[in-house]
Amino acid sequence: MLSFFRRGFMAKVALGILFLIVVAMVITGFGTGGTGGLGDLAGRLGSDTVASVGSEKITTDRVRSEATRQLDRSRQQNPELDMAGFVRRGALDEVVDQLITVTGGLVFGAQQGLAATKRMLDAEIVKIPAFQGVTGQFDQNAFRAALNREKMTEDDLRQELRTRLMERQLVLPVAGSPFVPQSLANQYAALLLETRSGMVGAVPTKAMGPGAEPAEADLQAWYRQNIGRYTIPERRIVRYAVFGAENVAAQAKASDAEIAAAYSRNPAYAARETRSLSQVVLPDEKAARAFAQKIASGTPFAQAAAQAGYAAADIAVGDKTQSDYARMSAPEVANAVFAAAKGATIGPIRSGLGWHVVRVDDVKTIGARPLAAVRAEIAAGIERQKAQAALGDMATRIENAVSGGASFADAVKAEKLAIVETPPVTGTGQAPDAPAGWTAPPELAPLLRGAFQMDASDQPAVETVVPNQRYALVSVARVVPAAPPPLAQIRDRVKIDLMAWRAAQRGKAIAQSIVSKINAGVAPALAFAQAGVRLPAPQPLSATRRDLAKQGQQVPPALAMLFSLPRGKARLLDAGEARGWFIVYLDKVVPGDASKDPGLIQAVRSQFGQIISDEYAQQFSAAVRSQVKVKRNDKALAKLKSELMANVAAQ
């Protein structure tokens, strides 16, 4: 809601705030004893050090690694972005600032005696969903697989978590309790209810007519001045060979012995008993015995529980097997409950949770499922697991062959796979020079990210097409640098673009004339009528700030402009893509009255609390940074920029 008043503020906070975001999965060597450790700075900064924070170094290798990681993340939204573009937009300077800020917090925290113990780190790790198995508990295999996917070590992860915990200890006391005066919330709530009315008119480019044919010199000048518009992004010829379940089908066949063994191991196929239970767990034995005595005296279990302050949802355990119930209580409690008859009340019995009093509401017996009925189900599960294992072995075998010096062709031939070679494609899978009718195969899209991180001289790599199902060995045959096609090849397109731009400029001149007349006091309708060309009739425009807030980031630009205009004035708005121009005019402003909407006032107060909390954190971040000695090595940073740019140019 308040983003309407503070447009762009939170985006800046997301980049600059030290402690509430993750700059990267691994951004610091703080405390590891390596080149980023405390105490390893001597004298002035060396050529391999971009900055120092206290006695902590930020090396060029560290900046390069973090820049590569952030570029990889940026490529998920913009696959055609390369390191040169990343550096040109100033992102490398932002990376250095982020590293300085984060490192400053760690140095400051260490100076204050803050630490993150191994037990604290373990507690954080087991809560991460990616490390949990199908039971919802921490799973070592899932943990290792997730680290492998992210190309991290356990030490990397622990260092990152240590960073987060230090940040949390520093910032929460600062930003956790902001105060927002009622009077401030009242004023902003009233602004949200303010109503503005006016009109919007359009000056479309297509209303300007085609204009005169451009001369050859004009075409050449336009082409040179707009060379970036016609430049085709870097392309790569990608060679790959896909392998999947079909390649290991013979190895994955389930045998009769495997099916029988899986059947015998799975208790879900055997006869079993479930019990529907109601339970109250009390903190001490005396209270539990009193509760049990009330049940024995004839008080219904649910009524006694309600008198003790328990809702129906609190006491309902539901249908459980003995092993299920033992896991949620204790084995001795489950043994007693499953030895009792239907309708019996058991307890109190002690567990680590307290004293249990349990009623057996119902007993259900589920018969065994015969092997013949579940054979196909078991076989499918076994074959799926064996296929995944065989695929993993195949991928490992291929990777080992490549690491041992085998070429792409040799590795593919050894596994009898089919090779696919693309025409030069961009990072989005487009192929401007491909023969007519060529379309990217469906398996190419997931391979492009990895392919655009390779050079033609790099070893082939195994990439995922569909997780656990299909993979591909990928190689780059050739890199085609970004370049524009010759003018002769795209002359018609250049001519159309130039004529459209000229028409847009004629339209802009007419639109500016209309705006000038309106702002000089001419009525909007008359100013449009005097334009000299046939234009669409202006349309009424009206909204409250609250209406705009509800639309989030989807607010029409003309409507947003209505709330930035003085009353009685007009302003020009580019319609984009040379389509023309909008003219927005504000006629009337009706102030809002928030006194009749206390819920809105409270909502504004709550959201301002979050904004103030963020600002406190920003200010604290700046204060921390000012307390630690920071040195920057501009020469080392400039050298690193040149190296990164040169690496791209050499490809």
XYZ file of C-alpha atoms in Angstrom, residues 5-448:
444
model
C 4.489 6.850 -1.632
C 7.881 5.116 -1.446
C 8.237 3.734 -4.974
C 11.660 2.138 -5.377
C 12.673 2.459 -1.712
C 12.418 -1.221 -0.866
C 14.372 -2.159 -3.988
C 17.249 -0.035 -2.709
C 16.939 -1.561 0.743
C 17.123 -5.025 -0.825
C 20.478 -4.133 -2.368
C 21.964 -2.082 0.439
C 20.730 -3.489 3.730
C 23.453 -5.460 5.413
C 21.786 -7.926 7.648
C 18.367 -8.940 6.362
C 19.294 -10.482 3.004
C 21.694 -13.068 1.608
C 24.167 -11.376 -0.699
C 25.379 -14.771 -1.881
C 25.487 -18.370 -0.706
C 29.189 -18.045 0.073
C 30.594 -14.527 0.270
C 33.115 -14.505 3.040
C 36.140 -16.300 4.284
C 35.777 -14.663 7.714
C 37.327 -16.715 10.463
C 38.414 -19.566 8.192
C 42.104 -18.900 8.450
C 42.464 -18.440 4.680
C 43.229 -15.329 2.699
C 40.066 -13.783 4.089
C 40.935 -14.502 7.730
C 41.582 -11.942 10.440
C 45.100 -10.802 10.977
C 46.493 -11.414 7.488
C 46.744 -7.784 6.338
C 50.204 -6.287 6.476
C 50.954 -2.756 5.382
C 49.323 -1.309 2.287
C 46.968 -3.283 0.082
C 48.561 -5.639 -2.412
C 47.643 -5.933 -6.084
C 45.465 -8.973 -5.320
C 43.381 -7.111 -2.711
C 40.434 -4.946 -3.751
C 39.632 -3.717 -0.248
C 40.251 -4.323 3.430
C 37.811 -4.041 6.320
C 39.623 -3.810 9.621
C 42.239 -6.531 9.293
C 40.075 -8.540 6.877
C 41.026 -8.717 3.186
C 38.627 -8.819 0.243
C 40.703 -10.359 -2.528
C 40.280 -10.118 -6.279
C 39.586 -13.869 -6.365
C 36.773 -13.432 -3.877
C 35.237 -10.557 -5.854
C 35.608 -12.503 -9.109
C 33.878 -15.555 -7.613
C 31.026 -13.504 -6.168
C 30.599 -11.586 -9.441
C 30.388 -14.887 -11.338
C 27.737 -16.187 -8.936
C 25.665 -13.010 -9.207
C 26.004 -13.056 -13.007
C 24.711 -16.648 -13.023
C 21.681 -15.586 -11.000
C 21.082 -12.576 -13.283
C 21.203 -14.863 -16.314
C 18.157 -16.728 -15.017
C 16.145 -13.594 -15.913
C 18.389 -12.395 -18.754
C 20.152 -15.370 -20.410
C 21.950 -13.122 -22.908
C 23.764 -11.079 -20.247
C 27.527 -11.632 -20.263
C 30.291 -10.516 -17.903
C 31.097 -7.463 -20.026
C 27.529 -6.201 -19.730
C 27.533 -7.070 -16.033
C 30.654 -4.930 -15.476
C 29.463 -2.073 -17.703
C 26.258 -1.618 -15.712
C 28.309 -1.090 -12.525
C 27.419 -4.420 -10.954
C 31.037 -5.207 -10.027
C 31.218 -2.043 -7.905
C 27.989 -3.122 -6.196
C 29.514 -6.531 -5.468
C 32.507 -4.884 -3.794
C 30.235 -2.611 -1.742
C 28.164 -5.602 -0.640
C 31.258 -7.521 0.407
C 32.620 -4.531 2.329
C 29.316 -4.029 4.142
C 28.854 -7.679 5.043
C 32.474 -8.083 6.103
C 32.192 -4.904 8.190
C 29.269 -6.430 10.067
C 31.210 -9.622 10.738
C 34.273 -7.740 11.955
C 32.129 -5.496 14.173
C 30.202 -8.484 15.538
C 33.433 -10.294 16.408
C 34.676 -7.173 18.178
C 31.506 -7.205 20.308
C 32.058 -10.836 21.275
C 29.245 -12.296 19.135
C 29.593 -15.841 17.834
C 27.634 -18.665 16.200
C 28.242 -22.044 17.841
C 28.214 -25.418 16.100
C 24.953 -26.293 17.886
C 23.331 -23.132 16.532
C 24.507 -23.972 13.007
C 23.224 -27.559 13.284
C 19.813 -26.255 14.358
C 19.660 -24.012 11.289
C 20.706 -26.793 8.898
C 18.000 -29.248 9.970
C 15.319 -26.574 9.366
C 16.243 -26.021 5.694
C 13.524 -27.703 3.531
C 15.984 -28.703 0.783
C 17.785 -30.943 3.292
C 14.652 -32.816 4.399
C 13.521 -36.199 3.130
C 10.017 -37.467 2.422
C 9.332 -37.762 6.167
C 9.971 -34.065 6.707
C 13.075 -34.841 8.775
C 16.707 -34.024 8.014
C 18.081 -36.498 5.469
C 21.817 -36.891 4.929
C 21.392 -37.965 1.283
C 19.157 -34.987 0.501
C 21.689 -32.752 2.258
C 24.595 -33.990 0.130
C 22.570 -33.866 -3.088
C 21.482 -30.272 -2.463
C 25.055 -29.172 -1.745
C 26.244 -30.869 -4.932
C 23.589 -29.060 -6.973
C 24.707 -25.717 -5.577
C 28.403 -26.639 -5.967
C 28.987 -25.994 -2.277
C 30.837 -27.805 0.457
C 29.512 -28.301 3.966
C 32.119 -25.806 5.197
C 30.803 -23.249 2.693
C 27.275 -23.717 3.991
C 28.287 -23.475 7.624
C 30.215 -20.276 6.946
C 27.179 -18.754 5.246
C 24.921 -19.729 8.144
C 27.452 -18.327 10.602
C 27.239 -15.038 8.686
C 23.438 -14.987 8.877
C 23.375 -15.746 12.593
C 25.847 -12.969 13.324
C 23.742 -10.567 11.253
C 20.589 -11.606 13.100
C 22.183 -11.010 16.507
C 23.297 -7.530 15.483
C 20.207 -6.204 13.722
C 17.123 -7.591 15.462
C 17.616 -5.504 18.632
C 18.002 -2.386 16.460
C 15.161 -2.855 13.988
C 12.725 -4.903 16.036
C 10.576 -2.245 17.734
C 9.805 0.812 15.591
C 7.243 3.376 16.804
C 4.834 5.073 14.389
C 2.868 8.080 15.740
C -0.907 7.929 15.252
C -0.909 11.400 13.688
C 1.528 10.273 10.968
C -0.624 7.242 10.137
C -3.750 9.453 9.992
C -2.179 11.798 7.421
C -0.989 9.035 5.129
C -4.288 7.147 5.413
C -6.083 10.335 4.326
C -3.730 10.593 1.340
C -4.675 7.050 0.318
C -8.315 8.139 0.159
C -7.585 11.278 -1.884
C -9.485 11.251 -5.228
C -8.073 12.774 -8.404
C -9.934 13.306 -11.676
C -8.779 14.424 -15.079
C -8.358 13.069 -18.578
C -5.883 11.276 -20.834
C -5.510 11.873 -24.560
C -3.363 10.101 -27.129
C -1.239 11.246 -30.061
C -0.601 7.939 -31.914
C 2.401 7.687 -34.215
C 0.254 6.023 -36.885
C -1.810 9.242 -37.114
C 1.264 11.070 -38.419
C 1.398 9.276 -41.779
C 4.492 7.638 -43.350
C 6.326 10.838 -44.272
C 8.998 11.200 -46.969
C 11.225 8.314 -48.097
C 14.619 8.465 -46.307
C 17.768 8.994 -48.381
C 20.578 6.420 -48.459
C 22.777 8.651 -46.304
C 19.999 8.898 -43.738
C 19.689 5.110 -43.593
C 23.428 4.678 -43.084
C 23.530 7.330 -40.358
C 20.552 5.792 -38.554
C 22.125 2.335 -38.777
C 25.424 3.590 -37.284
C 23.737 5.573 -34.511
C 21.509 2.633 -33.505
C 23.961 -0.200 -34.043
C 23.018 -1.750 -30.684
C 19.416 -2.183 -31.841
C 20.522 -4.416 -34.696
C 23.319 -6.289 -32.929
C 22.633 -10.002 -32.633
C 23.636 -11.283 -29.155
C 26.460 -13.733 -28.701
C 25.563 -17.132 -30.143
C 26.960 -20.588 -29.668
C 26.932 -23.777 -31.670
C 25.978 -26.369 -29.073
C 26.624 -30.108 -29.424
C 24.854 -32.447 -27.044
C 23.865 -36.070 -26.598
C 20.839 -36.933 -24.464
C 20.575 -40.068 -22.338
C 17.760 -41.231 -20.094
C 15.747 -44.173 -18.829
C 15.649 -45.750 -22.280
C 19.435 -46.157 -22.175
C 19.373 -48.155 -18.937
C 16.048 -49.990 -19.302
C 17.682 -53.425 -19.473
C 19.629 -52.817 -16.257
C 16.567 -51.480 -14.421
C 14.309 -54.521 -14.855
C 12.927 -55.724 -11.499
C 13.567 -59.403 -10.692
C 11.133 -61.702 -8.892
C 13.503 -61.849 -5.916
C 13.676 -58.058 -5.652
C 9.883 -57.773 -5.821
C 9.416 -60.421 -3.135
C 12.012 -58.796 -0.865
C 10.415 -55.347 -1.231
C 6.992 -56.832 -0.480
C 8.207 -58.491 2.699
C 9.975 -55.325 3.915
C 7.036 -52.968 3.493
C 4.659 -53.023 6.481
C 2.035 -51.175 4.448
C 1.239 -54.444 2.643
C 0.894 -56.514 5.827
C -2.193 -56.739 8.007
C -2.173 -53.910 10.539
C -4.245 -52.275 13.189
C -4.985 -48.573 13.517
C -6.599 -46.848 16.451
C -8.489 -43.586 16.631
C -7.293 -41.817 19.772
C -8.053 -38.799 21.922
C -5.253 -37.527 24.144
C -4.437 -34.933 26.767
C -0.807 -34.335 27.807
C -0.408 -32.545 31.138
C 2.794 -31.093 32.597
C 2.707 -32.807 36.009
C 1.516 -36.124 37.443
C -0.877 -34.620 39.965
C -2.874 -32.776 37.299
C -2.858 -35.870 35.072
C -4.171 -38.109 37.876
C -6.909 -35.603 38.644
C -7.908 -35.564 34.970
C -7.931 -39.386 34.801
C -10.018 -39.550 37.985
C -12.598 -37.230 36.453
C -12.860 -39.585 33.446
C -13.204 -42.591 35.762
C -16.034 -40.809 37.588
C -18.069 -40.664 34.386
C -17.203 -37.318 32.830
C -16.917 -37.681 29.030
C -13.342 -37.296 27.793
C -14.116 -34.321 25.521
C -16.013 -32.529 28.301
C -13.207 -33.051 30.819
C -10.684 -31.822 28.260
C -12.771 -28.705 27.548
C -12.952 -27.960 31.282
C -9.159 -28.204 31.373
C -8.862 -25.660 28.555
C -8.341 -28.020 25.580
C -10.257 -27.541 22.312
C -11.502 -30.500 20.263
C -8.637 -30.023 17.798
C -6.122 -30.168 20.665
C -7.133 -33.644 21.835
C -7.796 -35.355 18.486
C -4.880 -37.621 17.541
C -6.676 -39.336 14.647
C -6.049 -42.805 13.220
C -2.553 -44.054 14.039
C -0.648 -47.308 13.845
C 1.311 -48.330 16.923
C 4.622 -47.292 15.355
C 3.198 -43.925 14.270
C 1.869 -43.207 17.733
C 5.106 -44.353 19.389
C 7.028 -41.758 17.352
C 4.760 -38.936 18.489
C 4.620 -40.010 22.149
C 6.904 -42.772 23.488
C 7.131 -46.588 23.011
C 5.837 -47.322 26.510
C 2.803 -45.074 25.961
C 2.046 -46.699 22.585
C 2.437 -50.227 24.059
C -0.132 -49.495 26.753
C -2.579 -47.803 24.397
C -2.469 -50.605 21.812
C -2.895 -53.270 24.522
C -6.139 -51.689 25.745
C -9.653 -52.418 24.530
C -11.861 -50.083 22.538
C -13.395 -47.421 24.799
C -10.705 -47.735 27.480
C -8.872 -44.765 28.977
C -5.163 -45.291 29.704
C -2.886 -43.264 31.905
C -1.421 -41.204 33.169
C 1.798 -42.490 31.562
C 4.907 -40.344 31.384
C 6.921 -39.500 28.256
C 9.368 -36.759 27.393
C 6.384 -34.537 26.543
C 4.628 -34.874 29.901
C 1.910 -37.120 31.375
C -0.435 -38.742 28.808
C -4.080 -39.615 29.414
C -5.410 -41.373 26.286
C -8.808 -42.715 25.262
C -9.143 -45.462 22.608
C -12.104 -44.195 20.543
C -12.008 -46.903 17.860
C -10.016 -49.943 16.699
C -9.700 -50.800 12.993
C -8.040 -53.828 11.411
C -6.760 -53.567 7.846
C -6.192 -56.849 6.048
C -2.972 -57.730 4.226
C -2.688 -56.926 0.517
C -1.582 -60.028 -1.444
C 1.591 -59.896 -3.513
C -0.327 -60.444 -6.753
C -2.375 -57.296 -6.126
C 0.624 -55.032 -5.581
C 3.228 -56.698 -7.790
C 3.001 -54.102 -10.599
C 3.198 -51.241 -8.096
C 6.292 -52.707 -6.419
C 7.977 -53.485 -9.747
C 7.423 -49.916 -10.968
C 8.988 -48.486 -7.819
C 11.998 -50.812 -7.993
C 12.557 -50.092 -11.678
C 12.292 -46.355 -11.086
C 14.930 -46.518 -8.339
C 17.208 -48.797 -10.351
C 16.865 -46.572 -13.421
C 17.830 -43.502 -11.388
C 20.826 -45.333 -9.929
C 21.875 -46.616 -13.355
C 21.492 -43.142 -14.839
C 23.639 -41.757 -12.039
C 26.268 -44.397 -12.746
C 26.135 -43.602 -16.454
C 26.528 -39.879 -15.817
C 29.466 -40.557 -13.497
C 31.042 -42.850 -16.068
C 30.753 -40.186 -18.761
C 32.105 -37.459 -16.459
C 35.059 -39.652 -15.485
C 35.825 -40.360 -19.145
C 35.781 -36.642 -19.975
C 37.913 -35.804 -16.942
C 40.353 -38.479 -18.074
C 40.836 -36.746 -21.419
C 38.147 -38.289 -23.614
C 36.721 -35.929 -26.231
C 33.015 -35.240 -26.646
C 32.897 -37.559 -29.666
C 34.779 -40.343 -27.853
C 32.577 -40.211 -24.753
C 29.390 -40.232 -26.832
C 30.627 -43.088 -29.025
C 31.508 -45.213 -25.991
C 27.941 -44.921 -24.715
C 26.359 -45.253 -28.189
C 24.478 -41.963 -27.948
C 23.151 -39.766 -30.767
C 24.737 -36.342 -31.299
C 22.671 -33.199 -31.922
C 24.366 -30.017 -33.170
C 22.489 -26.719 -33.208
C 22.968 -23.775 -35.520
C 24.368 -20.690 -33.736
C 21.804 -19.995 -30.970
C 21.399 -17.174 -28.458
C 20.985 -17.685 -24.741
C 17.200 -17.809 -25.252
C 17.420 -20.490 -27.950
C 16.828 -18.191 -30.916
C 18.770 -18.941 -34.122
C 18.687 -15.887 -36.441
C 20.800 -17.583 -39.125
C 19.095 -20.994 -39.021
C 17.355 -22.382 -42.102
C 13.668 -21.576 -42.437
C 11.513 -23.859 -40.348
C 14.171 -24.680 -37.731
C 12.837 -24.811 -34.185
C 14.763 -25.460 -31.004
C 14.317 -29.049 -29.725
C 12.489 -29.129 -26.364
C 15.522 -30.554 -24.546
C 17.706 -27.585 -25.596
C 16.176 -24.975 -23.268
C 17.414 -26.504 -19.972
C 20.886 -26.975 -21.486
C 21.424 -23.377 -22.603
